[in-house]
Short mmCIF file of C-alpha atoms and ligand atoms in Angstrom, two decimals:
data_model
loop_
_atom_site.label_atom_id
_atom_site.label_comp_id
_atom_site.label_asym_id
_atom_site.label_seq_id
_atom_site.Cartn_x
_atom_site.Cartn_y
_atom_site.Cartn_z
CA MET A 1 4.90 0.50 -14.73
CA ALA A 2 4.73 -0.59 -11.10
CA GLU A 3 5.58 1.97 -8.43
CA LEU A 4 7.43 1.50 -5.14
CA VAL A 5 5.86 2.45 -1.80
CA ILE A 6 8.10 2.69 1.28
CA ALA A 7 6.45 1.82 4.61
CA LEU A 8 7.51 4.42 7.20
CA ASP A 9 6.74 2.30 10.26
CA TYR A 10 8.15 4.59 12.98
CA PRO A 11 6.89 5.64 16.41
CA ALA A 12 7.51 9.37 15.78
CA MET A 13 7.34 11.91 12.97
CA ASP A 14 11.02 12.96 13.17
CA ALA A 15 12.30 9.47 12.46
CA ALA A 16 9.85 9.03 9.57
CA LEU A 17 10.79 12.37 7.97
CA ALA A 18 14.50 11.62 8.40
CA MET A 19 14.01 8.36 6.49
CA ALA A 20 11.98 10.13 3.79
CA ARG A 21 14.82 12.65 3.40
CA MET A 22 17.31 9.79 2.99
CA LEU A 23 15.12 8.30 0.27
CA ARG A 24 14.45 11.50 -1.63
CA GLY A 25 16.09 11.13 -5.00
CA ALA A 26 16.39 7.34 -4.83
CA ALA A 27 13.82 6.92 -7.60
CA ASN A 28 15.33 9.62 -9.81
CA ALA A 29 18.85 8.31 -9.29
CA THR A 30 18.05 5.04 -11.04
CA GLY A 31 16.72 6.93 -14.05
CA ALA A 32 14.33 4.06 -14.55
CA ALA A 33 11.47 5.19 -12.36
CA GLU A 34 11.43 8.69 -13.83
CA ASP A 35 11.70 7.50 -17.42
CA ALA A 36 8.79 5.17 -16.88
CA GLY A 37 6.77 7.89 -15.18
CA GLY A 38 7.07 6.05 -11.87
CA ARG A 39 7.25 7.76 -8.51
CA LEU A 40 8.45 6.80 -5.07
CA TRP A 41 5.59 6.76 -2.57
CA MET A 42 5.67 7.01 1.21
CA LYS A 43 3.29 4.97 3.34
CA VAL A 44 1.97 6.19 6.68
CA GLY A 45 0.58 3.33 8.74
CA LEU A 46 -1.05 2.84 12.10
CA GLU A 47 2.06 3.21 14.25
CA LEU A 48 3.20 6.50 12.74
CA PHE A 49 -0.24 8.04 12.28
CA THR A 50 -1.26 7.26 15.84
CA ALA A 51 1.88 8.97 17.11
CA SER A 52 2.05 11.93 14.74
CA GLY A 53 -1.47 12.64 13.51
CA PRO A 54 -2.27 13.99 10.04
CA ASP A 55 0.63 16.52 9.99
CA VAL A 56 3.00 13.82 8.82
CA VAL A 57 1.00 13.41 5.60
CA ALA A 58 1.27 17.13 4.87
CA ARG A 59 5.02 17.12 5.61
CA LEU A 60 5.64 14.21 3.24
CA LYS A 61 3.51 15.85 0.55
CA ASP A 62 5.55 19.06 0.99
CA MET A 63 8.66 16.96 0.28
CA GLY A 64 7.08 15.93 -3.03
CA PHE A 65 6.05 12.37 -2.20
CA PRO A 66 2.67 10.87 -3.00
CA VAL A 67 1.33 9.37 0.25
CA PHE A 68 -0.55 6.15 0.96
CA LEU A 69 -2.44 6.43 4.25
CA ASP A 70 -2.61 2.79 5.33
CA LEU A 71 -5.07 2.83 8.23
CA LYS A 72 -7.16 -0.18 7.11
CA PHE A 73 -10.51 1.07 8.39
CA HIS A 74 -12.92 -1.60 9.65
CA ASP A 75 -15.96 -0.37 11.62
CA ILE A 76 -19.67 0.28 11.15
CA PRO A 77 -20.58 1.95 7.82
CA ASN A 78 -21.23 5.42 9.23
CA THR A 79 -17.90 5.50 11.07
CA VAL A 80 -15.93 4.26 8.08
CA ARG A 81 -17.63 6.78 5.81
CA GLY A 82 -16.47 9.60 8.12
CA ALA A 83 -13.02 8.07 8.55
CA VAL A 84 -12.47 7.93 4.79
CA ARG A 85 -13.70 11.52 4.50
CA SER A 86 -11.12 12.51 7.13
CA ALA A 87 -8.42 10.47 5.39
CA VAL A 88 -9.08 12.39 2.17
CA ALA A 89 -8.85 15.67 4.10
CA THR A 90 -5.28 14.84 5.16
CA GLY A 91 -4.22 15.19 1.51
CA ALA A 92 -3.38 11.49 1.13
CA ASP A 93 -3.31 10.10 -2.41
CA MET A 94 -4.35 6.59 -1.43
CA CYS A 95 -6.19 5.09 1.55
CA ASN A 96 -7.75 1.76 2.46
CA ILE A 97 -10.39 -0.24 4.29
CA HIS A 98 -10.87 -3.92 5.14
CA LEU A 99 -13.09 -5.70 2.60
CA SER A 100 -14.19 -8.10 5.33
CA GLY A 101 -16.26 -5.19 6.73
CA GLY A 102 -18.86 -6.13 4.12
CA GLU A 103 -20.83 -4.49 1.36
CA ARG A 104 -22.56 -1.70 3.31
CA MET A 105 -19.32 -0.66 4.98
CA CYS A 106 -17.42 -0.65 1.68
CA ARG A 107 -20.10 1.28 -0.17
CA ALA A 108 -20.17 3.81 2.71
CA ALA A 109 -16.40 4.18 2.31
CA VAL A 110 -16.85 4.92 -1.40
CA GLU A 111 -19.39 7.62 -0.48
CA GLY A 112 -16.99 9.06 2.09
CA LEU A 113 -14.32 9.19 -0.62
CA ALA A 114 -16.59 11.18 -2.94
CA GLU A 115 -17.67 13.54 -0.15
CA GLY A 116 -14.09 14.12 1.01
CA THR A 117 -12.93 14.73 -2.55
CA ALA A 118 -15.68 17.28 -3.15
CA VAL A 119 -14.60 19.17 -0.03
CA ARG A 120 -10.91 18.96 -0.98
CA GLY A 121 -11.77 20.84 -4.12
CA HIS A 122 -9.09 19.94 -6.65
CA GLY A 123 -11.18 17.12 -8.03
CA VAL A 124 -8.79 14.15 -8.08
CA ALA A 125 -10.10 11.42 -5.79
CA PRO A 126 -7.50 9.45 -3.86
CA ILE A 127 -7.32 5.76 -4.69
CA LEU A 128 -9.43 3.67 -2.31
CA LEU A 129 -8.21 0.11 -1.83
CA GLY A 130 -9.71 -2.84 0.03
CA VAL A 131 -7.52 -5.14 2.10
CA THR A 132 -8.22 -8.76 1.13
CA VAL A 133 -6.21 -11.10 3.38
CA LEU A 134 -3.13 -9.73 5.14
CA THR A 135 0.15 -10.89 3.64
CA SER A 136 1.23 -11.98 7.12
CA VAL A 137 -1.49 -14.67 7.13
CA ALA A 138 -0.20 -18.13 6.22
CA PRO A 139 -2.24 -20.98 4.73
CA GLY A 140 -3.94 -22.74 7.66
CA GLU A 141 -4.25 -19.59 9.80
CA LEU A 142 -7.67 -18.39 8.66
CA PRO A 143 -10.71 -19.49 10.70
CA GLY A 144 -12.30 -22.65 9.31
CA GLY A 145 -9.14 -23.47 7.33
CA ALA A 146 -10.06 -21.19 4.40
CA ASP A 147 -7.32 -20.81 1.80
CA PRO A 148 -5.91 -17.23 1.89
CA GLY A 149 -5.53 -17.06 -1.90
CA THR A 150 -9.10 -18.18 -2.58
CA GLU A 151 -10.43 -15.84 0.07
CA ALA A 152 -8.39 -12.90 -1.29
CA ALA A 153 -9.73 -13.46 -4.84
CA ARG A 154 -13.30 -13.75 -3.57
CA LEU A 155 -13.01 -10.51 -1.60
CA ALA A 156 -11.39 -8.73 -4.56
CA VAL A 157 -14.34 -9.56 -6.83
CA CYS A 158 -16.66 -8.13 -4.16
CA GLY A 159 -14.49 -5.02 -3.88
CA ARG A 160 -14.74 -4.38 -7.61
CA GLU A 161 -18.53 -4.74 -7.45
CA TRP A 162 -18.75 -2.41 -4.45
CA GLY A 163 -16.90 0.41 -6.23
CA LEU A 164 -13.36 0.24 -4.89
CA GLY A 165 -10.37 1.13 -7.06
CA GLY A 166 -8.40 -1.97 -6.20
CA VAL A 167 -7.10 -4.22 -3.47
CA VAL A 168 -4.21 -4.95 -1.16
CA CYS A 169 -3.18 -8.54 -1.85
CA SER A 170 -0.09 -10.72 -1.96
CA GLY A 171 1.77 -11.15 -5.22
CA HIS A 172 0.55 -14.73 -5.32
CA GLU A 173 -3.01 -13.51 -5.86
CA ALA A 174 -2.37 -10.54 -8.19
CA GLU A 175 -2.52 -12.41 -11.48
CA GLY A 176 -5.79 -14.19 -10.68
CA ILE A 177 -7.33 -10.96 -9.37
CA LYS A 178 -6.37 -9.08 -12.54
CA GLN A 179 -7.94 -11.83 -14.63
CA ARG A 180 -11.19 -11.72 -12.69
CA CYS A 181 -11.46 -7.99 -12.00
CA GLY A 182 -9.78 -6.41 -15.04
CA ARG A 183 -6.33 -4.94 -15.69
CA ASP A 184 -7.40 -1.50 -14.45
CA PHE A 185 -8.29 -2.87 -10.99
CA ILE A 186 -5.28 -1.95 -8.87
CA CYS A 187 -3.26 -4.58 -6.99
CA LEU A 188 -1.01 -3.21 -4.25
CA THR A 189 1.32 -5.80 -2.82
CA PRO A 190 3.11 -5.84 0.54
CA GLY A 191 5.13 -8.84 1.68
CA ILE A 192 7.91 -7.98 -0.79
CA ARG A 193 11.31 -9.38 0.00
CA PRO A 194 14.19 -8.57 -2.38
CA ALA A 195 16.08 -11.35 -4.09
CA VAL A 196 19.58 -11.30 -2.59
CA ARG A 197 22.34 -13.69 -3.50
CA GLY A 198 23.15 -15.93 -0.57
CA GLY A 199 19.90 -15.54 1.32
CA GLY A 200 17.91 -12.31 1.27
CA SER A 201 16.44 -10.32 4.09
CA GLY A 202 14.01 -12.98 5.35
CA GLY A 203 10.28 -12.59 5.60
CA ASP A 204 10.05 -11.13 9.15
CA ASP A 205 6.37 -11.60 10.16
CA GLN A 206 5.26 -11.77 6.50
CA ARG A 207 4.18 -15.15 5.12
CA ARG A 208 2.84 -14.82 1.54
CA VAL A 209 5.99 -13.16 0.19
CA MET A 210 7.43 -12.51 -3.28
CA THR A 211 10.48 -10.79 -4.71
CA PRO A 212 9.98 -7.41 -6.44
CA ALA A 213 10.49 -8.94 -9.90
CA GLU A 214 8.04 -11.77 -9.21
CA ALA A 215 5.38 -9.35 -7.97
CA VAL A 216 5.77 -7.08 -11.01
CA ARG A 217 5.57 -10.08 -13.35
CA ALA A 218 2.42 -11.21 -11.51
CA GLY A 219 0.81 -7.86 -12.32
CA SER A 220 1.10 -5.90 -9.06
CA ASP A 221 0.82 -2.15 -9.67
CA TYR A 222 2.33 -0.95 -6.38
CA LEU A 223 4.90 -2.78 -4.26
CA VAL A 224 5.07 -1.96 -0.54
CA VAL A 225 8.43 -2.44 1.14
CA GLY A 226 9.29 -1.52 4.70
CA ARG A 227 12.04 -3.16 6.71
CA PRO A 228 14.23 -4.35 3.80
CA VAL A 229 14.68 -0.64 2.96
CA THR A 230 14.29 1.24 6.24
CA GLY A 231 16.37 -1.33 8.15
CA ALA A 232 19.29 -1.31 5.69
CA ALA A 233 22.53 -0.44 7.49
CA GLY A 234 24.55 2.73 6.93
CA PRO A 235 23.62 6.27 5.90
CA ASP A 236 23.23 5.26 2.24
CA GLY A 237 21.78 1.83 3.06
CA PRO A 238 18.09 2.68 2.66
CA ALA A 239 18.52 4.66 -0.58
CA ASP A 240 20.76 1.91 -2.00
CA ALA A 241 18.22 -0.75 -1.04
CA ALA A 242 15.41 1.27 -2.65
CA ARG A 243 17.45 1.72 -5.83
CA ARG A 244 18.20 -2.00 -6.01
CA ILE A 245 14.50 -2.82 -5.63
CA LEU A 246 13.55 -0.29 -8.33
CA ALA A 247 16.17 -1.77 -10.64
CA GLU A 248 14.79 -5.25 -9.96
CA MET A 249 11.25 -4.01 -10.64
CA HIS A 250 12.23 -2.33 -13.90
CA GLY A 251 14.21 -5.34 -15.07
CA ALA A 252 11.30 -7.71 -14.45
O1 C5P B 1 8.42 -4.20 6.70
P1 C5P B 1 7.48 -4.77 5.68
O2 C5P B 1 8.01 -4.72 4.27
O3 C5P B 1 6.97 -6.16 6.05
O4 C5P B 1 6.24 -3.78 5.73
C1 C5P B 1 5.03 -4.03 5.07
C2 C5P B 1 4.10 -2.91 5.33
O5 C5P B 1 2.89 -3.15 4.61
C3 C5P B 1 3.70 -2.72 6.80
O6 C5P B 1 3.62 -1.33 7.03
C4 C5P B 1 2.34 -3.36 6.91
O7 C5P B 1 1.53 -2.72 7.86
C5 C5P B 1 1.78 -3.15 5.50
N1 C5P B 1 0.79 -4.11 5.04
C6 C5P B 1 1.01 -5.47 4.98
N2 C5P B 1 0.03 -6.33 4.55
C7 C5P B 1 -1.14 -5.85 4.15
C8 C5P B 1 -1.38 -4.48 4.19
C9 C5P B 1 -0.38 -3.63 4.62
O8 C5P B 1 2.12 -5.92 5.31
N3 C5P B 1 -2.06 -6.67 3.67
#
Protein backbone atom coordinates (compact mmCIF):
# COMPACT_ATOMS: atom_id res chain seq x y z
CA MET A 1 0.00 0.00 0.00
CA ALA A 2 1.32 3.43 -0.93
CA GLU A 3 2.46 5.72 1.87
CA LEU A 4 2.10 9.49 2.20
CA VAL A 5 5.10 11.77 2.68
CA ILE A 6 4.52 15.37 3.81
CA ALA A 7 7.06 17.94 2.56
CA LEU A 8 8.00 20.23 5.47
CA ASP A 9 9.29 23.09 3.34
CA TYR A 10 9.89 25.69 6.08
CA PRO A 11 12.70 28.15 6.78
CA ALA A 12 13.03 27.15 10.46
CA MET A 13 12.77 24.08 12.67
CA ASP A 14 10.00 25.45 14.93
CA ALA A 15 7.56 25.91 12.07
CA ALA A 16 8.34 22.44 10.70
CA LEU A 17 7.87 20.75 14.08
CA ALA A 18 4.64 22.66 14.69
CA MET A 19 3.29 21.32 11.38
CA ALA A 20 4.46 17.79 12.23
CA ARG A 21 2.60 18.05 15.55
CA MET A 22 -0.57 19.12 13.71
CA LEU A 23 -0.25 16.09 11.45
CA ARG A 24 0.49 13.54 14.15
CA GLY A 25 -2.42 11.16 14.23
CA ALA A 26 -3.74 12.10 10.79
CA ALA A 27 -2.80 8.69 9.39
CA ASN A 28 -4.21 6.77 12.35
CA ALA A 29 -7.42 8.79 12.36
CA THR A 30 -8.43 7.48 8.94
CA GLY A 31 -7.96 3.91 10.13
CA ALA A 32 -6.97 3.07 6.60
CA ALA A 33 -3.27 3.78 6.77
CA GLU A 34 -2.79 1.81 9.97
CA ASP A 35 -4.87 -1.14 8.80
CA ALA A 36 -2.84 -1.33 5.63
CA GLY A 37 0.41 -1.02 7.56
CA GLY A 38 0.98 2.42 6.07
CA ARG A 39 2.72 5.24 7.87
CA LEU A 40 2.82 8.99 7.53
CA TRP A 41 6.31 10.20 6.61
CA MET A 42 7.87 13.62 7.02
CA LYS A 43 10.19 15.03 4.37
CA VAL A 44 13.08 17.36 5.20
CA GLY A 45 14.27 19.22 2.12
CA LEU A 46 16.92 21.75 1.23
CA GLU A 47 15.24 24.81 2.74
CA LEU A 48 14.62 23.27 6.16
CA PHE A 49 17.84 21.29 6.40
CA THR A 50 19.97 24.29 5.45
CA ALA A 51 18.30 26.31 8.20
CA SER A 52 18.05 23.69 10.93
CA GLY A 53 20.79 21.13 10.34
CA PRO A 54 20.44 17.44 11.19
CA ASP A 55 18.68 18.02 14.55
CA VAL A 56 15.36 18.33 12.80
CA VAL A 57 15.62 14.73 11.58
CA ALA A 58 16.20 13.50 15.14
CA ARG A 59 13.28 15.58 16.45
CA LEU A 60 10.89 14.18 13.85
CA LYS A 61 12.10 10.64 14.54
CA ASP A 62 11.48 11.24 18.27
CA MET A 63 7.89 12.13 17.34
CA GLY A 64 7.57 8.71 15.70
CA PHE A 65 7.74 9.71 12.04
CA PRO A 66 9.87 7.98 9.43
CA VAL A 67 11.91 10.70 7.70
CA PHE A 68 12.86 11.22 4.06
CA LEU A 69 15.94 13.45 3.80
CA ASP A 70 15.44 15.02 0.38
CA LEU A 71 18.77 16.72 -0.32
CA LYS A 72 19.20 15.45 -3.91
CA PHE A 73 22.99 15.14 -3.84
CA HIS A 74 24.78 15.85 -7.13
CA ASP A 75 28.58 16.28 -6.94
CA ILE A 76 31.78 14.34 -7.63
CA PRO A 77 31.68 10.68 -6.52
CA ASN A 78 33.86 11.09 -3.43
CA THR A 79 31.78 14.01 -2.13
CA VAL A 80 28.48 12.25 -2.74
CA ARG A 81 29.75 9.10 -1.05
CA GLY A 82 30.55 11.13 2.09
CA ALA A 83 27.30 13.09 1.86
CA VAL A 84 25.24 9.90 1.77
CA ARG A 85 27.24 8.54 4.70
CA SER A 86 26.41 11.72 6.62
CA ALA A 87 22.76 11.51 5.56
CA VAL A 88 22.57 8.00 7.01
CA ALA A 89 24.15 9.26 10.25
CA THR A 90 21.26 11.71 10.74
CA GLY A 91 18.95 8.73 11.29
CA ALA A 92 16.97 9.36 8.09
CA ASP A 93 15.03 6.41 6.67
CA MET A 94 15.28 7.53 3.06
CA CYS A 95 17.64 9.82 1.14
CA ASN A 96 18.36 10.65 -2.48
CA ILE A 97 20.80 11.68 -5.20
CA HIS A 98 20.47 12.93 -8.78
CA LEU A 99 20.79 10.10 -11.31
CA SER A 100 22.15 12.59 -13.83
CA GLY A 101 25.38 12.57 -11.76
CA GLY A 102 26.26 9.39 -13.66
CA GLU A 103 27.30 5.85 -12.90
CA ARG A 104 30.42 6.48 -10.81
CA MET A 105 28.64 9.03 -8.65
CA CYS A 106 25.64 6.74 -8.11
CA ARG A 107 27.76 3.71 -7.30
CA ALA A 108 29.76 5.85 -4.84
CA ALA A 109 26.47 6.84 -3.21
CA VAL A 110 25.54 3.16 -2.82
CA GLU A 111 28.91 2.56 -1.13
CA GLY A 112 28.34 5.55 1.16
CA LEU A 113 24.96 4.06 2.09
CA ALA A 114 26.55 0.74 3.08
CA GLU A 115 29.33 2.46 5.03
CA GLY A 116 26.91 4.75 6.86
CA THR A 117 24.62 1.84 7.68
CA ALA A 118 27.50 -0.19 9.10
CA VAL A 119 28.43 2.72 11.38
CA ARG A 120 24.80 3.28 12.42
CA GLY A 121 24.80 -0.24 13.75
CA HIS A 122 21.18 -1.37 13.73
CA GLY A 123 21.56 -2.91 10.31
CA VAL A 124 18.61 -1.53 8.35
CA ALA A 125 19.86 0.55 5.43
CA PRO A 126 17.84 3.63 4.55
CA ILE A 127 16.23 3.60 1.12
CA LEU A 128 18.41 5.34 -1.47
CA LEU A 129 16.50 6.87 -4.37
CA GLY A 130 17.67 8.53 -7.57
CA VAL A 131 15.96 11.64 -8.89
CA THR A 132 15.08 11.14 -12.56
CA VAL A 133 13.58 14.36 -13.97
CA LEU A 134 12.07 16.87 -11.55
CA THR A 135 8.28 16.94 -11.57
CA SER A 136 8.47 20.72 -12.08
CA VAL A 137 10.01 20.17 -15.54
CA ALA A 138 7.49 20.45 -18.38
CA PRO A 139 7.78 18.83 -21.81
CA GLY A 140 9.92 21.17 -23.92
CA GLU A 141 12.02 22.44 -20.99
CA LEU A 142 14.85 19.90 -21.10
CA PRO A 143 17.97 20.81 -23.09
CA GLY A 144 17.82 19.51 -26.66
CA GLY A 145 14.04 19.05 -26.42
CA ALA A 146 14.30 15.63 -24.72
CA ASP A 147 10.98 14.23 -23.53
CA PRO A 148 10.88 14.20 -19.68
CA GLY A 149 9.03 10.87 -19.54
CA THR A 150 11.49 9.10 -21.85
CA GLU A 151 14.43 10.60 -20.00
CA ALA A 152 12.99 9.61 -16.60
CA ALA A 153 12.51 5.98 -17.73
CA ARG A 154 16.01 5.84 -19.19
CA LEU A 155 17.55 7.16 -15.97
CA ALA A 156 15.46 4.77 -13.86
CA VAL A 157 16.81 1.74 -15.75
CA CYS A 158 20.34 3.04 -15.10
CA GLY A 159 19.51 3.56 -11.42
CA ARG A 160 18.38 -0.04 -11.07
CA GLU A 161 21.60 -1.25 -12.70
CA TRP A 162 23.73 0.98 -10.48
CA GLY A 163 22.24 -0.45 -7.27
CA LEU A 164 19.69 2.13 -6.15
CA GLY A 165 16.49 1.12 -4.36
CA GLY A 166 14.23 3.20 -6.55
CA VAL A 167 13.57 6.57 -8.11
CA VAL A 168 11.82 9.88 -7.71
CA CYS A 169 9.58 10.28 -10.74
CA SER A 170 6.23 11.73 -11.73
CA GLY A 171 3.15 9.54 -11.62
CA HIS A 172 3.09 9.62 -15.40
CA GLU A 173 6.29 7.58 -15.50
CA ALA A 174 5.66 5.18 -12.60
CA GLU A 175 3.87 2.46 -14.54
CA GLY A 176 6.49 2.28 -17.30
CA ILE A 177 9.32 2.32 -14.75
CA LYS A 178 7.74 -0.54 -12.78
CA GLN A 179 7.40 -2.55 -15.99
CA ARG A 180 11.04 -2.02 -16.93
CA CYS A 181 12.67 -2.16 -13.50
CA GLY A 182 10.44 -4.57 -11.56
CA ARG A 183 7.63 -4.13 -9.02
CA ASP A 184 10.10 -4.01 -6.11
CA PHE A 185 11.89 -0.96 -7.56
CA ILE A 186 10.45 1.94 -5.57
CA CYS A 187 8.71 4.87 -7.26
CA LEU A 188 8.32 7.97 -5.09
CA THR A 189 6.13 10.60 -6.66
CA PRO A 190 5.96 14.34 -5.94
CA GLY A 191 3.80 16.66 -8.01
CA ILE A 192 0.65 15.31 -6.34
CA ARG A 193 -2.37 17.56 -6.45
CA PRO A 194 -5.58 16.33 -4.79
CA ALA A 195 -8.75 15.98 -6.82
CA VAL A 196 -11.13 18.65 -5.51
CA ARG A 197 -14.59 19.28 -6.82
CA GLY A 198 -14.75 22.66 -8.53
CA GLY A 199 -11.05 23.08 -9.20
CA GLY A 200 -8.39 21.71 -6.86
CA SER A 201 -5.37 23.37 -5.39
CA GLY A 202 -3.55 24.08 -8.67
CA GLY A 203 -0.12 22.83 -9.59
CA ASP A 204 1.98 25.72 -8.15
CA ASP A 205 5.42 25.33 -9.83
CA GLN A 206 4.81 21.62 -10.51
CA ARG A 207 4.16 20.57 -14.11
CA ARG A 208 3.93 16.75 -14.41
CA VAL A 209 1.16 16.40 -11.82
CA MET A 210 -1.33 13.67 -10.86
CA THR A 211 -4.02 13.21 -8.25
CA PRO A 212 -3.30 10.85 -5.32
CA ALA A 213 -5.63 8.17 -6.72
CA GLU A 214 -4.08 8.38 -10.19
CA ALA A 215 -0.56 8.07 -8.79
CA VAL A 216 -1.47 5.06 -6.65
CA ARG A 217 -3.16 3.38 -9.64
CA ALA A 218 -0.04 4.08 -11.71
CA GLY A 219 2.02 2.13 -9.15
CA SER A 220 3.70 4.86 -7.08
CA ASP A 221 4.81 3.54 -3.69
CA TYR A 222 5.23 6.88 -1.91
CA LEU A 223 3.36 10.10 -2.65
CA VAL A 224 4.99 13.40 -1.66
CA VAL A 225 2.66 16.28 -0.89
CA GLY A 226 3.66 19.68 0.41
CA ARG A 227 1.64 22.83 -0.09
CA PRO A 228 -1.81 21.22 -0.57
CA VAL A 229 -1.43 19.96 3.03
CA THR A 230 0.83 22.47 4.79
CA GLY A 231 -0.94 25.44 3.17
CA ALA A 232 -4.46 24.30 4.10
CA ALA A 233 -6.25 27.00 6.11
CA GLY A 234 -7.27 26.68 9.76
CA PRO A 235 -5.84 24.77 12.71
CA ASP A 236 -7.32 21.47 11.48
CA GLY A 237 -6.76 22.28 7.80
CA PRO A 238 -3.49 20.38 7.30
CA ALA A 239 -4.62 17.24 9.18
CA ASP A 240 -7.95 17.28 7.32
CA ALA A 241 -6.16 17.67 3.98
CA ALA A 242 -3.81 14.80 4.84
CA ARG A 243 -6.75 12.59 5.85
CA ARG A 244 -8.58 13.36 2.60
CA ILE A 245 -5.48 12.47 0.57
CA LEU A 246 -5.03 9.21 2.51
CA ALA A 247 -8.68 8.36 1.93
CA GLU A 248 -8.25 9.08 -1.79
CA MET A 249 -5.12 6.90 -1.86
CA HIS A 250 -6.81 4.01 -0.09
CA GLY A 251 -9.89 4.23 -2.27
CA ALA A 252 -7.84 4.12 -5.47
O1 LIG B 1 4.43 21.64 -2.32
P1 LIG B 1 4.65 20.46 -3.22
O2 LIG B 1 3.62 19.37 -3.04
O3 LIG B 1 4.83 20.86 -4.68
O4 LIG B 1 6.03 19.87 -2.71
C1 LIG B 1 6.73 18.86 -3.40
C2 LIG B 1 7.97 18.54 -2.66
O5 LIG B 1 8.64 17.48 -3.32
C3 LIG B 1 8.97 19.70 -2.56
O6 LIG B 1 9.56 19.63 -1.27
C4 LIG B 1 10.00 19.40 -3.62
O7 LIG B 1 11.28 19.85 -3.26
C5 LIG B 1 9.96 17.88 -3.67
N1 LIG B 1 10.33 17.25 -4.94
C6 LIG B 1 9.71 17.52 -6.13
N2 LIG B 1 10.13 16.92 -7.30
C7 LIG B 1 11.11 16.03 -7.27
C8 LIG B 1 11.74 15.73 -6.06
C9 LIG B 1 11.31 16.35 -4.91
O8 LIG B 1 8.77 18.32 -6.16
N3 LIG B 1 11.46 15.39 -8.37
